[in-house]
CSV table of C-alpha atoms and ligand atoms in Angstrom, one decimal:
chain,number,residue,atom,x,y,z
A,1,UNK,CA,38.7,-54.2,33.9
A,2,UNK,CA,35.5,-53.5,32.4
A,3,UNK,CA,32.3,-53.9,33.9
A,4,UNK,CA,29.3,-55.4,32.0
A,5,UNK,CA,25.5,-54.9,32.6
A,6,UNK,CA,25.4,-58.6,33.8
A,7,UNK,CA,27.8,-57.7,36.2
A,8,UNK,CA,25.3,-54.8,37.4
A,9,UNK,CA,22.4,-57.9,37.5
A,10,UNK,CA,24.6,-60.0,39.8
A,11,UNK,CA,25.5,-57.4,42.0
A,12,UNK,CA,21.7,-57.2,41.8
A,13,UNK,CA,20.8,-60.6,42.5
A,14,UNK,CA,23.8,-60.6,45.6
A,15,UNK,CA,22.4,-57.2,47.2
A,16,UNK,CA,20.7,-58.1,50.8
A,17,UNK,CA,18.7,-54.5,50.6
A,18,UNK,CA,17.2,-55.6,47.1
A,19,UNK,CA,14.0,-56.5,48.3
A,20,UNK,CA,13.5,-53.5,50.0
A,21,UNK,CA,12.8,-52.2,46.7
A,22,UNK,CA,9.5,-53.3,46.6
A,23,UNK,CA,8.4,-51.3,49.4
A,24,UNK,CA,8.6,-48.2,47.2
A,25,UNK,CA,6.6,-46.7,44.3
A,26,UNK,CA,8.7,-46.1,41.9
A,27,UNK,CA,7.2,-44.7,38.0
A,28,UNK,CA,7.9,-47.1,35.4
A,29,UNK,CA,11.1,-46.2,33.5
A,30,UNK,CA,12.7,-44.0,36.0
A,31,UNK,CA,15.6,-44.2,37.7
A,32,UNK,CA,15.3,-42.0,40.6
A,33,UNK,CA,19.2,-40.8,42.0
A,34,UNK,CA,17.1,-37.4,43.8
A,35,UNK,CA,16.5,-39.4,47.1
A,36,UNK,CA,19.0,-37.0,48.6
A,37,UNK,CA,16.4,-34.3,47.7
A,38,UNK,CA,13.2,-36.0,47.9
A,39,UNK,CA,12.9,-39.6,48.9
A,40,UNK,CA,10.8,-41.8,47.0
A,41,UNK,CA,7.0,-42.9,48.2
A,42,UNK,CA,6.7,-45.6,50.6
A,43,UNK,CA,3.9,-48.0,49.8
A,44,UNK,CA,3.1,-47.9,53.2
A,45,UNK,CA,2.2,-44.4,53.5
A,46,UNK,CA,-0.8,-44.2,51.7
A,47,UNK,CA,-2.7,-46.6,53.5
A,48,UNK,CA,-1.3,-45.7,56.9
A,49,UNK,CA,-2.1,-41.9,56.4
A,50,UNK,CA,-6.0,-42.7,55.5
A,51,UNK,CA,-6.1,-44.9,58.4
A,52,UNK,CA,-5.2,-42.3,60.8
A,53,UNK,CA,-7.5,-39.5,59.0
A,54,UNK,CA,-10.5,-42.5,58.6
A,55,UNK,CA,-10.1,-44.3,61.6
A,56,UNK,CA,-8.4,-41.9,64.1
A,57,UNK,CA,-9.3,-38.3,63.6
A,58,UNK,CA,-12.1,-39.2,61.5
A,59,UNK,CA,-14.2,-41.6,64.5
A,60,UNK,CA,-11.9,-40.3,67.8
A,61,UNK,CA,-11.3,-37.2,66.8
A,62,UNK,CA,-9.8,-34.5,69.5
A,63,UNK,CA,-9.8,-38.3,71.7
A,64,UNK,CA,-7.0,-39.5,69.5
A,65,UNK,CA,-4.3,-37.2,71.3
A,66,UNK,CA,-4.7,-39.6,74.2
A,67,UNK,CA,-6.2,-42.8,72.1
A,68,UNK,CA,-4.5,-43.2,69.8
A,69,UNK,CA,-1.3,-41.3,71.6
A,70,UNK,CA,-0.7,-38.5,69.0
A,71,UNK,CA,1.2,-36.7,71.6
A,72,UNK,CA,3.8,-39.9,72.4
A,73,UNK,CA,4.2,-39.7,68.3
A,74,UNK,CA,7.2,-37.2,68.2
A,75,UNK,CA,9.1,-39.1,70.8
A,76,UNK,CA,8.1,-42.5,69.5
A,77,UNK,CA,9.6,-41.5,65.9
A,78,UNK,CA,12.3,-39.9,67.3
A,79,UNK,CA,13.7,-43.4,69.1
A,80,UNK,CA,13.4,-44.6,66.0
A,81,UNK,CA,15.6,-42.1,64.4
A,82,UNK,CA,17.8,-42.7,67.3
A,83,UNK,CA,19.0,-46.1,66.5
A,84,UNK,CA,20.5,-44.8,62.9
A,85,UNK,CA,22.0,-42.6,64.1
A,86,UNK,CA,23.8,-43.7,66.8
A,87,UNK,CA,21.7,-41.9,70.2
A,88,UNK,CA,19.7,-43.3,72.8
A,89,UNK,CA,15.8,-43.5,72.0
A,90,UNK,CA,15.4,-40.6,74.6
A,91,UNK,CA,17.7,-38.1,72.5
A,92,UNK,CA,15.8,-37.7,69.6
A,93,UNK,CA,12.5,-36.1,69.2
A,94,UNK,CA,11.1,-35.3,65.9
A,95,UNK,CA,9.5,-31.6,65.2
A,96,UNK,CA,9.7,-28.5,63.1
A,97,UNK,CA,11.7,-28.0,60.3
A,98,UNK,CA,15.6,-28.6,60.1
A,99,UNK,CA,15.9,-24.8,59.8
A,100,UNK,CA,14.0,-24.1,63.2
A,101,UNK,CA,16.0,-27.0,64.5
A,102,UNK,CA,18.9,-25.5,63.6
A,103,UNK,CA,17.9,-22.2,65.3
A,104,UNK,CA,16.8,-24.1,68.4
A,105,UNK,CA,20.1,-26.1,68.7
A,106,UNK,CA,22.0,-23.5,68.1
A,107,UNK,CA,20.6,-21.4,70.8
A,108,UNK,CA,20.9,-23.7,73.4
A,109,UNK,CA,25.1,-24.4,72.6
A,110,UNK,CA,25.5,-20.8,72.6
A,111,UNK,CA,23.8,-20.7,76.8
A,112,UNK,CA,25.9,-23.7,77.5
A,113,UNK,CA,29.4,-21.7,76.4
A,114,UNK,CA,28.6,-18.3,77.9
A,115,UNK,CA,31.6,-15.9,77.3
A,116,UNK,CA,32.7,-17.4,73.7
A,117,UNK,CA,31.7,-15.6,70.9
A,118,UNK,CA,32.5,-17.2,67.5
A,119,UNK,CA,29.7,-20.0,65.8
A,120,UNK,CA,32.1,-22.0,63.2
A,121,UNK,CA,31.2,-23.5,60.1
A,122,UNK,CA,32.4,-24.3,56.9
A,123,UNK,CA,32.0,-23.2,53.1
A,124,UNK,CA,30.2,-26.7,52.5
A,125,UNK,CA,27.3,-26.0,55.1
A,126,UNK,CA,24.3,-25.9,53.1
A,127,UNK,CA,22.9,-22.0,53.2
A,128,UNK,CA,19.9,-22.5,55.7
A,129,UNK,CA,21.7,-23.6,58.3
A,130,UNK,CA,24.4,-20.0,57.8
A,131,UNK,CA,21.1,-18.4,57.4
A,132,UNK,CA,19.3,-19.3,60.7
A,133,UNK,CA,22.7,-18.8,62.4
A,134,UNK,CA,23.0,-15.0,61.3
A,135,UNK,CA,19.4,-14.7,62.2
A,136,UNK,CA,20.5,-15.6,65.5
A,137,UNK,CA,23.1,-13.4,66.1
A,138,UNK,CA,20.8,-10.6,65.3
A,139,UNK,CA,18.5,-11.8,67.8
A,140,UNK,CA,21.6,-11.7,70.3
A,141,UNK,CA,22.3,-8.1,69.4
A,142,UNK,CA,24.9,-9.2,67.2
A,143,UNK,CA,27.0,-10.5,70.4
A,144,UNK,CA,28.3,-13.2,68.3
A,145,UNK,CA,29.8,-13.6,65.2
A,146,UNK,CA,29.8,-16.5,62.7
A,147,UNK,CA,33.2,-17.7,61.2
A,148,UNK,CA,33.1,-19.5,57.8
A,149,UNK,CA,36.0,-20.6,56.7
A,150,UNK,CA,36.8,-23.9,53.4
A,151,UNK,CA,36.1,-26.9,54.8
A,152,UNK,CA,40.1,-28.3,55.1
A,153,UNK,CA,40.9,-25.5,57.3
A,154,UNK,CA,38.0,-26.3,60.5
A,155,UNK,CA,41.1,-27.7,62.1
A,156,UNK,CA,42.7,-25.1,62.4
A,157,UNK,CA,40.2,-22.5,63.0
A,158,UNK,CA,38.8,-24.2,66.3
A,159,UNK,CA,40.4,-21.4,69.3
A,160,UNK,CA,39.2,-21.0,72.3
A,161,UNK,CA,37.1,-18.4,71.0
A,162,UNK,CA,34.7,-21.3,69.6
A,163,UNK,CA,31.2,-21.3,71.6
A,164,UNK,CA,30.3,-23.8,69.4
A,165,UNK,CA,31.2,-26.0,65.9
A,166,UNK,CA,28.2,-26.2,63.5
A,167,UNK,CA,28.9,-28.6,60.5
A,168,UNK,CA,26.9,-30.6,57.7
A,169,UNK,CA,28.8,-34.0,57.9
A,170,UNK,CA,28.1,-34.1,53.9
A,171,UNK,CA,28.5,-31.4,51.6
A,172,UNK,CA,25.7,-31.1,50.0
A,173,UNK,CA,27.3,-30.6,46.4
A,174,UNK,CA,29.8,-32.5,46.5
A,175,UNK,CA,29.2,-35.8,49.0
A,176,UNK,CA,32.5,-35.1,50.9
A,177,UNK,CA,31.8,-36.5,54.4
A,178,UNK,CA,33.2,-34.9,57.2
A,179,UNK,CA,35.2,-36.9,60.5
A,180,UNK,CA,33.1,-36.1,62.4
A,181,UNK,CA,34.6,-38.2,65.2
A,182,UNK,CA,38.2,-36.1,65.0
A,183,UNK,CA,36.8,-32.8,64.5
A,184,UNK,CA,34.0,-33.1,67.6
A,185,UNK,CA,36.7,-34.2,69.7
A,186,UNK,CA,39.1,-31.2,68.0
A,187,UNK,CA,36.6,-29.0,69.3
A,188,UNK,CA,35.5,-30.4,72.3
A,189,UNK,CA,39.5,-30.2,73.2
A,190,UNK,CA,39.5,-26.5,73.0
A,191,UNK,CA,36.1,-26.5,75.2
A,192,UNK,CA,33.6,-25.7,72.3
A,193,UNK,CA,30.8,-28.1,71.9
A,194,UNK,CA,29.8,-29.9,68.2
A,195,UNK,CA,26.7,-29.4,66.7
A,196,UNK,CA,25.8,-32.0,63.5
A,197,UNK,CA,23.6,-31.7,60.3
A,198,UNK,CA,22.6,-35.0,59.3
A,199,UNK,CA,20.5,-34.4,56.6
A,200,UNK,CA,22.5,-36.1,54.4
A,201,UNK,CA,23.3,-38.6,56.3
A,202,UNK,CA,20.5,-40.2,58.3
A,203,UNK,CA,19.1,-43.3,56.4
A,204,UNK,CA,22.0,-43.3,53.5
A,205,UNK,CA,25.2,-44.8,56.2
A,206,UNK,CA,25.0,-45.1,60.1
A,207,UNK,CA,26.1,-42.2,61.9
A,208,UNK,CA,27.5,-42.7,65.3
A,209,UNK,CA,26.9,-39.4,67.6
A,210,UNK,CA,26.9,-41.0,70.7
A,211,UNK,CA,30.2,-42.8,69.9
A,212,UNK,CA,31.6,-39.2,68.3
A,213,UNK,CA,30.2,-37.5,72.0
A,214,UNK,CA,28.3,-35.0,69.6
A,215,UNK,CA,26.6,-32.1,71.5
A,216,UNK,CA,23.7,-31.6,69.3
A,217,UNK,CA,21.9,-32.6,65.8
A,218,UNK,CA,19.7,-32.1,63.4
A,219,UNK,CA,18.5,-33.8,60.4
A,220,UNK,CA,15.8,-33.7,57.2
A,221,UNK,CA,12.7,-36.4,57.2
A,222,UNK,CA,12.1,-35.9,53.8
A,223,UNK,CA,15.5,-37.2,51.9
A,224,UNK,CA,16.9,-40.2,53.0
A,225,UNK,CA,14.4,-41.2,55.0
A,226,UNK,CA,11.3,-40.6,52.7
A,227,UNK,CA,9.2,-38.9,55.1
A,228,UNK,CA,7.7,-37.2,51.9
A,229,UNK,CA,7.7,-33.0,50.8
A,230,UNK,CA,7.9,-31.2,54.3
A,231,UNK,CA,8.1,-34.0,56.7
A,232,UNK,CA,8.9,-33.2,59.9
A,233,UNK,CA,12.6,-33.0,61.1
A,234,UNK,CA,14.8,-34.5,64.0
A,235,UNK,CA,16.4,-32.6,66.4
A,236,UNK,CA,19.2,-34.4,68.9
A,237,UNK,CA,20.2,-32.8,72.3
A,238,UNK,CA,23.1,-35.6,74.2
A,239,UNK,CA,21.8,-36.4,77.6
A,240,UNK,CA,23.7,-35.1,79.6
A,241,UNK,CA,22.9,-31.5,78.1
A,242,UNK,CA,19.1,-31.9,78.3
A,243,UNK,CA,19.1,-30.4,82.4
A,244,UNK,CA,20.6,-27.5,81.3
A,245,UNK,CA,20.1,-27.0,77.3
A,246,UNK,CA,17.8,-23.7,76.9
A,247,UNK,CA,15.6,-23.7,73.5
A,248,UNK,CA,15.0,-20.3,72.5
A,249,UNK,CA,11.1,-20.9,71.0
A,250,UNK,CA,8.8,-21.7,74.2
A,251,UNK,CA,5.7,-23.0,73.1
A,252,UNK,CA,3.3,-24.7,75.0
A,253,UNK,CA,4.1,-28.6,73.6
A,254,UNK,CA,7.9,-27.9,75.5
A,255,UNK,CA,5.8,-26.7,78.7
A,256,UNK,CA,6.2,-28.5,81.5
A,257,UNK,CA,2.0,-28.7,82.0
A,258,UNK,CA,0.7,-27.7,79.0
A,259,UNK,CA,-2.9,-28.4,79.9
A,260,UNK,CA,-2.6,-26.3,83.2
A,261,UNK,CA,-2.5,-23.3,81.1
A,262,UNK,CA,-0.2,-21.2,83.0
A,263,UNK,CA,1.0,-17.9,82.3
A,264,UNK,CA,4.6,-18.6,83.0
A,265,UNK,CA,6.8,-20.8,80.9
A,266,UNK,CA,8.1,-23.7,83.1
A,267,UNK,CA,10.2,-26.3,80.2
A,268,UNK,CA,9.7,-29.8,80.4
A,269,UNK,CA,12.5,-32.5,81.9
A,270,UNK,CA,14.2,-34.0,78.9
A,271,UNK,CA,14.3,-33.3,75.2
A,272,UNK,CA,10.8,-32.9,75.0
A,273,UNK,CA,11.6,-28.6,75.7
A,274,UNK,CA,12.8,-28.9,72.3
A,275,UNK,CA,9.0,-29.1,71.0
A,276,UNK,CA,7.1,-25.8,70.2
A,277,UNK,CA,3.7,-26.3,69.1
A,278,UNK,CA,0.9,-29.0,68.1
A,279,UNK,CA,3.0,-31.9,66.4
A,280,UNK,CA,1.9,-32.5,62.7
A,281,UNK,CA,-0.4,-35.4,62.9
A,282,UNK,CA,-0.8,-36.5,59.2
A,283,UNK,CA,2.8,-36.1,58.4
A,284,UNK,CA,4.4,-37.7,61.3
A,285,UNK,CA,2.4,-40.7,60.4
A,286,UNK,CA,3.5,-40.4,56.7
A,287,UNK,CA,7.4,-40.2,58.0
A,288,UNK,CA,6.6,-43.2,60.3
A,289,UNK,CA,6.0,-45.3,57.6
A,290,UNK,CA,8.9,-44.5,55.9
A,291,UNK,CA,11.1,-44.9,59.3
A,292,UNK,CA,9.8,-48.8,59.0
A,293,UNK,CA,11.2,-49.4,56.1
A,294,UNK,CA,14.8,-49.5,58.1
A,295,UNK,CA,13.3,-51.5,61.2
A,296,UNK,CA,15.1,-54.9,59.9
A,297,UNK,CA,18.0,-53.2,57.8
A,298,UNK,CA,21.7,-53.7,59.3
A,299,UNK,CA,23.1,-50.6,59.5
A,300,UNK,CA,26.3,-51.7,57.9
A,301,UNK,CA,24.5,-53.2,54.8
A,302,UNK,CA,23.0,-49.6,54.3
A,303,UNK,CA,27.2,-48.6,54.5
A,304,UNK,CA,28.5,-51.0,52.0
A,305,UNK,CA,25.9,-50.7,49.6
A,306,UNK,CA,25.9,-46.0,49.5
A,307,UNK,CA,29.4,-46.9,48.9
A,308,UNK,CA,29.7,-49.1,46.3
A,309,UNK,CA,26.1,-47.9,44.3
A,310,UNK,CA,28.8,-44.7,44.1
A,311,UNK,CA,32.0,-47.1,43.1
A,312,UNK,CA,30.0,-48.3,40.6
A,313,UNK,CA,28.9,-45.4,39.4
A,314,UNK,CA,32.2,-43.6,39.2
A,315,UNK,CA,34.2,-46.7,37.4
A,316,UNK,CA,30.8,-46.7,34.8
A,317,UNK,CA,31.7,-43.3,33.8
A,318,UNK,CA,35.2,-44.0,33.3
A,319,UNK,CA,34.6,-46.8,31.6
A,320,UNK,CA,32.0,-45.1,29.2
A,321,UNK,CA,32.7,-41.3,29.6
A,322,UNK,CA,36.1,-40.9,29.0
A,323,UNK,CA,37.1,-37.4,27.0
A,324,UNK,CA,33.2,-36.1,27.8
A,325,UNK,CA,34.1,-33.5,30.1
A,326,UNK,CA,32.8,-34.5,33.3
A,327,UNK,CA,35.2,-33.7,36.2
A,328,UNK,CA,34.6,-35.7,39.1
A,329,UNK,CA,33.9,-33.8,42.2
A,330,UNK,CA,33.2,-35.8,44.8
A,331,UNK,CA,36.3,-38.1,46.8
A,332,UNK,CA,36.9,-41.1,45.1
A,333,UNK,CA,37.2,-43.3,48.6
A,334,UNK,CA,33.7,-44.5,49.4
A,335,UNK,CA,34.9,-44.1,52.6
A,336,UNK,CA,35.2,-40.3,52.4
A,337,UNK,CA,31.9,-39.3,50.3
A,338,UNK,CA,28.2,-39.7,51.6
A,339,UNK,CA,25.6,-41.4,49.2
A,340,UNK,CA,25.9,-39.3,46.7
A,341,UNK,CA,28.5,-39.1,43.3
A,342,UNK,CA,29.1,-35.0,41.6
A,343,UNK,CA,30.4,-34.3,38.9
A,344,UNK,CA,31.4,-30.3,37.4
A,345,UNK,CA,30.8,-29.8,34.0
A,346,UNK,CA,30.2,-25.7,32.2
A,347,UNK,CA,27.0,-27.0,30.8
A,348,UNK,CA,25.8,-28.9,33.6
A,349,UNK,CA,22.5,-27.7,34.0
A,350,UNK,CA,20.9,-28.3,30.5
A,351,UNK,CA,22.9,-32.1,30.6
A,352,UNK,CA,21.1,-32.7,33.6
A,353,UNK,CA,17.8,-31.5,32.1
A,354,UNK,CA,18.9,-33.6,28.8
A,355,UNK,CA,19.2,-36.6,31.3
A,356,UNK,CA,15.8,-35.7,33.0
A,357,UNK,CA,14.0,-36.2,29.4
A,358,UNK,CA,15.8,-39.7,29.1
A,359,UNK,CA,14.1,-40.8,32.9
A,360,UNK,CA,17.3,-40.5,35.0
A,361,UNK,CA,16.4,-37.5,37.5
A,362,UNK,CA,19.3,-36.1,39.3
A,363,UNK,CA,19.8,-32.7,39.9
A,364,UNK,CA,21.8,-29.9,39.1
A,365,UNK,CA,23.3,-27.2,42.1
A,366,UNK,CA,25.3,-24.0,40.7
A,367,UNK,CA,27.4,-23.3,39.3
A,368,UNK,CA,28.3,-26.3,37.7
A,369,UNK,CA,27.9,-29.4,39.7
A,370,UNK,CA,25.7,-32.8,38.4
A,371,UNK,CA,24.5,-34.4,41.2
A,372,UNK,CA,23.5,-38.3,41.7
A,373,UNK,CA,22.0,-39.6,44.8
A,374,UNK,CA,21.6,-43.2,45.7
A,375,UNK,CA,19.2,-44.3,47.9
A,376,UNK,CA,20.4,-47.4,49.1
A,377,UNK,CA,16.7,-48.9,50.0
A,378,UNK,CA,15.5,-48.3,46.3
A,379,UNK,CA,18.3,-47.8,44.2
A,380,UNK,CA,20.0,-51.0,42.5
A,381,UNK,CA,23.0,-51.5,40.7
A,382,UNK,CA,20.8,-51.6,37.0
A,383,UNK,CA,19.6,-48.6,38.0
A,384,UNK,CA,23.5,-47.1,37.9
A,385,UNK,CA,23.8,-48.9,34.7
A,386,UNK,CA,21.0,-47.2,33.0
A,387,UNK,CA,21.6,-43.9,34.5
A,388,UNK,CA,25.2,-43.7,32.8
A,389,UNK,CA,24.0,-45.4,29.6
A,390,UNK,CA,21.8,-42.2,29.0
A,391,UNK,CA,23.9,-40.1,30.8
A,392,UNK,CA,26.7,-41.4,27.7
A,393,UNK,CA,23.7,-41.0,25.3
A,394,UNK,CA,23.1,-37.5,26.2
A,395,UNK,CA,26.7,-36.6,25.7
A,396,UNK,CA,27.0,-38.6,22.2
A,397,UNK,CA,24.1,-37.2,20.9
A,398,UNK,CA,25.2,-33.5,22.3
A,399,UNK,CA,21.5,-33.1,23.7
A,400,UNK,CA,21.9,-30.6,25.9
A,401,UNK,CA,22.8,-28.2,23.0
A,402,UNK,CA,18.5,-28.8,22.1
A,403,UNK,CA,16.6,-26.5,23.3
B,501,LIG,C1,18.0,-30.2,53.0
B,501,LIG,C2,18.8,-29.5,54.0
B,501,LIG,C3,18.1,-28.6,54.9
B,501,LIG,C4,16.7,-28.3,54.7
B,501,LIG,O1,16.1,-27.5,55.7
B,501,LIG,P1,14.5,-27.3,55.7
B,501,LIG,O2,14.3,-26.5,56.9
B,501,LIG,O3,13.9,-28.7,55.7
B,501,LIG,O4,14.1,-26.6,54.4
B,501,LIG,C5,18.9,-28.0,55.9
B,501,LIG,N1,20.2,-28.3,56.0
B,501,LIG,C6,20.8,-29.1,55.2
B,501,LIG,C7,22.3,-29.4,55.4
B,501,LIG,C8,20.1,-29.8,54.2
B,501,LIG,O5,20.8,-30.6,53.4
C-alpha cells in the first residue's frame, strides 16, 4: 500500500501533539530530525532567561538564591523530570553534566556492592559513559574492571561477579531500545544493582524506572528535552538507596550546612548529596522552559507518535528508495527502537551532508550509519515526507558524489 503526502497531512491534522509545534522556533524550510542531538529552541526560553537575568539577578542580585529560590531550582526541575520518567519528584535532581553524573552514579553502586568487581556494559553504550567508567577504576587503583561485551549477550554476562549493570537504554546509532525491565531485574537476580542512561530516552517515550526498580539514572537536558547546548543534566538515585548512596565529588552544594562553612564534609539527607557546586542559574532556567513544554502532554501520546513518526519514515523509504542502497539499521518494531530511524550506507557521510544542503539535518555517526531523530513535540508527519523526498532526490541526482 502506498502512502501519499495527503496521507502525511491527515496524520497531521489527527496528531494530538501537533500544536505543540508552535511552541518551538523552527527556521523556515528546515526539517529538523537532530533533536536527539540538539533539541530545537523553545519560544519560551528567550523571554524566560532575560527575565531572570533583568528582573532577578539584574534588581535582587546575590538576594535571588533565597528570593527568587535559585537554590530549590535543581530539585524543582528535577520533579519535573521525575514524572517522565517514571520516579518520585524527590529522586531526581538536575546538575552537572551526564558525564560527571555518570561518574557520580557510578561511584555510589560500586559502595553499595562492596566485594564485586566487574562494571557491565555493552558495545552500544555511547563512549563517555565507558570513558568516565575507566576513569573510575583508575581512581579505585584499578580494583575493578569494566566488561563490555555486544549488546545480545548482557544476559548472559550478568554473574555474580557484577557490582553493577551500566546501560544506555538506546543505542545511540542505531535506536535499539533496551528491556530494561527484564535485564534490571536479570541483574538484580544475581544481586548486582542497574544503573540507566536516558539520554535518549527522556522526553522522546516514557520511561518507567520506578516500575523497572532501577538503581540509578542519568540523562542529557539538551536532546529531547531542549534544554539548549550544555544544559544541565539529571541524575536519579531510587529512594531507598539515597541513606546509604556515597557520591564521590563532595562539594559544598551536597553539604549538609553549606553556609556553616565547616571544614569537614557532612552530606546532605536525600539526593541533594548528589550536587557539587553552585547550580547554573541561566541554564536551568533555559531547561525549565523547555521542561514545560511536556507539563500537559500524555505520556503515551509522546509513545505512539516516536513510533509511528519512525513507521512512517521506514515504509517512505521503501516506498521511494528501493535499490538506493540504504540498509536499514535500526529494528523495524516501533516497539523495540527509541525515536530515532538509521540507516548504513558506504557513503553515508557526504549523503548526509548532500541532505544537509537540501534543509533536512540529520546526522551522520561512523562508520557508516545515517541517523534521523524525531522529536515528537516538533516533528510532524510532512516533515517525514519532505525529509525522504530529498533524501530520494539526493540519491537520484547522485549528490553526494559533488564536492
Ligand atoms: C549525549 C550523551 C551523553 C552526553 O554526555 P555529556 O556529558 O552531556 O557530554 C552521554 N551519554 C549518552 C548515552 C549520550 O547519548
Amino acid at each position: 500500500m502506498t502512502v501519499t503526502q495527503q496521507q502525511c497531512r491527515e496524520m497531521d491534522a489527527a496528531d494530538p501533539l501537533a500544536r505543540s509545534r508552535d511552541a518551538f522556533v523552527l527556521p523556515e524550510g528546515v526539517v529538523y530530525l537532530d533533536g536527539n542531538s540538539l533539541g530545537a529552541l523553545p519560544r519560551q526560553a528567550e523571554e524566560r532567561v532575560r527575565a531572570v537575568m533583568t528582573q532577578q539577578w539584574g534588581k535582587d542580585l546575590i538576594k535571588s538564591w533565597n528570593l527568587h529560590d535559585w537554590i530549590g531550582v535543581p530539585a524543582r526541575l528535577g520533579a519535573k523530570i521525575a514524572r517522565l520518567i517514571g520516579a518520585k519528584p524527590g529522586e531526581v535532581l538536575v546538575a552537572d553534566s551526564t558525564s560527571l553524573n555518570v561518574f557520580k552514579a557510578l561511584h555510589a553502586a560500586l559502595c553499595l556492592r562492596p566485594g564485586r568487581r566487574v562494571i557491565l556494559s555493552d558495545e552500544g553504550n555511547f563512549p563517555t559513559d565507558l570513558y568516565m567508567a575507566q576513569g573510575l577504576i583508575e581512581q579505585l587503583s584499578d580494583s575493578h574492571r569494566l566488561e563490555i561485551v555486544p549488546p545480545e549477550e548482557i544476559a548472559a554476562a550478568i554473574t555474580e561477579d557484577v557490582a553493577v549493570l551500566m546501560l544506555t537504554e538506546v543505542d545511540y546509532r542505531t535506536g535499539r531500545l533496551h528491556d530494561m525491565k527484564a535485564l534490571t531485574k536479570l541483574a538484580h537476580d544475581k544481586g548486582a544493582l542497574a544503573f540507566w542512561d536516558l539520554c535518549h530516552s527522556a522526553g522522546a517515550f516514557p520511561v518507567d524506572l520506578n516500575g523497572c526498580g532501577a538503581d540509578f539514572a542519568v540523562g542529557c537536558g539538551y536532546k529531547y528535552l531542549n534544554g539548549g547546548p550544555g544544559a544541565p543534566a539529571f541524575i536519579y538515585v531510587a529512594e531507598r538507596w539515597q541513606g546509604s548512596a556515597e557520591q564521590p565529588l563532595l562539594g559544598w552544594m551536597g553539604h549538609e550546612a553549606p553556609f556553616a562553612f565547616d571544614l569537614d564534609y557532612r552530606p546532605k539527607p536525600g539526593i541533594a548529596r548528589f550536587l557539587v557546586g553552585t547550580p547554573p542559574i541561566l541554564s536551568l532556567t533555559a531547561l525549565e522552559a523547555g521542561l514545560d513544554l511536556f507539563a500537559d502532554v500524555a505520556l503515551e501520546a509522546l509513545r505512539a507518535k516516536s513510533g509511528a513518526l519512525g513507521d512512517l519514515f521506514i515504509a517512505l523509504v521503501e516506498q521511494e528508495l528501493a535499490g538506493s542502497g540504504l540498509a536499514l539499521a535500526s529494528p523495524r518494531p516501533a516497539a523495540q527502537r527509541g525515536s530515532q530511524v538509521s540507516y548504513r550506507h558506504p557513503e553515508g557521510y557526504p549523503i548526509m551532508q548532500a541532505l544537509i544542503a537540501r534543509g533536512v539535518i540529520g546526522d551522520f555517526r561512523a562508520p557508516d550509519i545515517l541517523r534521523f531523530g524525531f522529536a515528537p513535540l516538533y516533528v510532524s508527519f510532512s516533515d517525514i515526507w519532505t525529509a525522504v523526498a530529498q533524501l530520494k532526490a539526493v540519491m537520484a541526482g547522485r549528490e553526494w558524489e559533488k564536492p
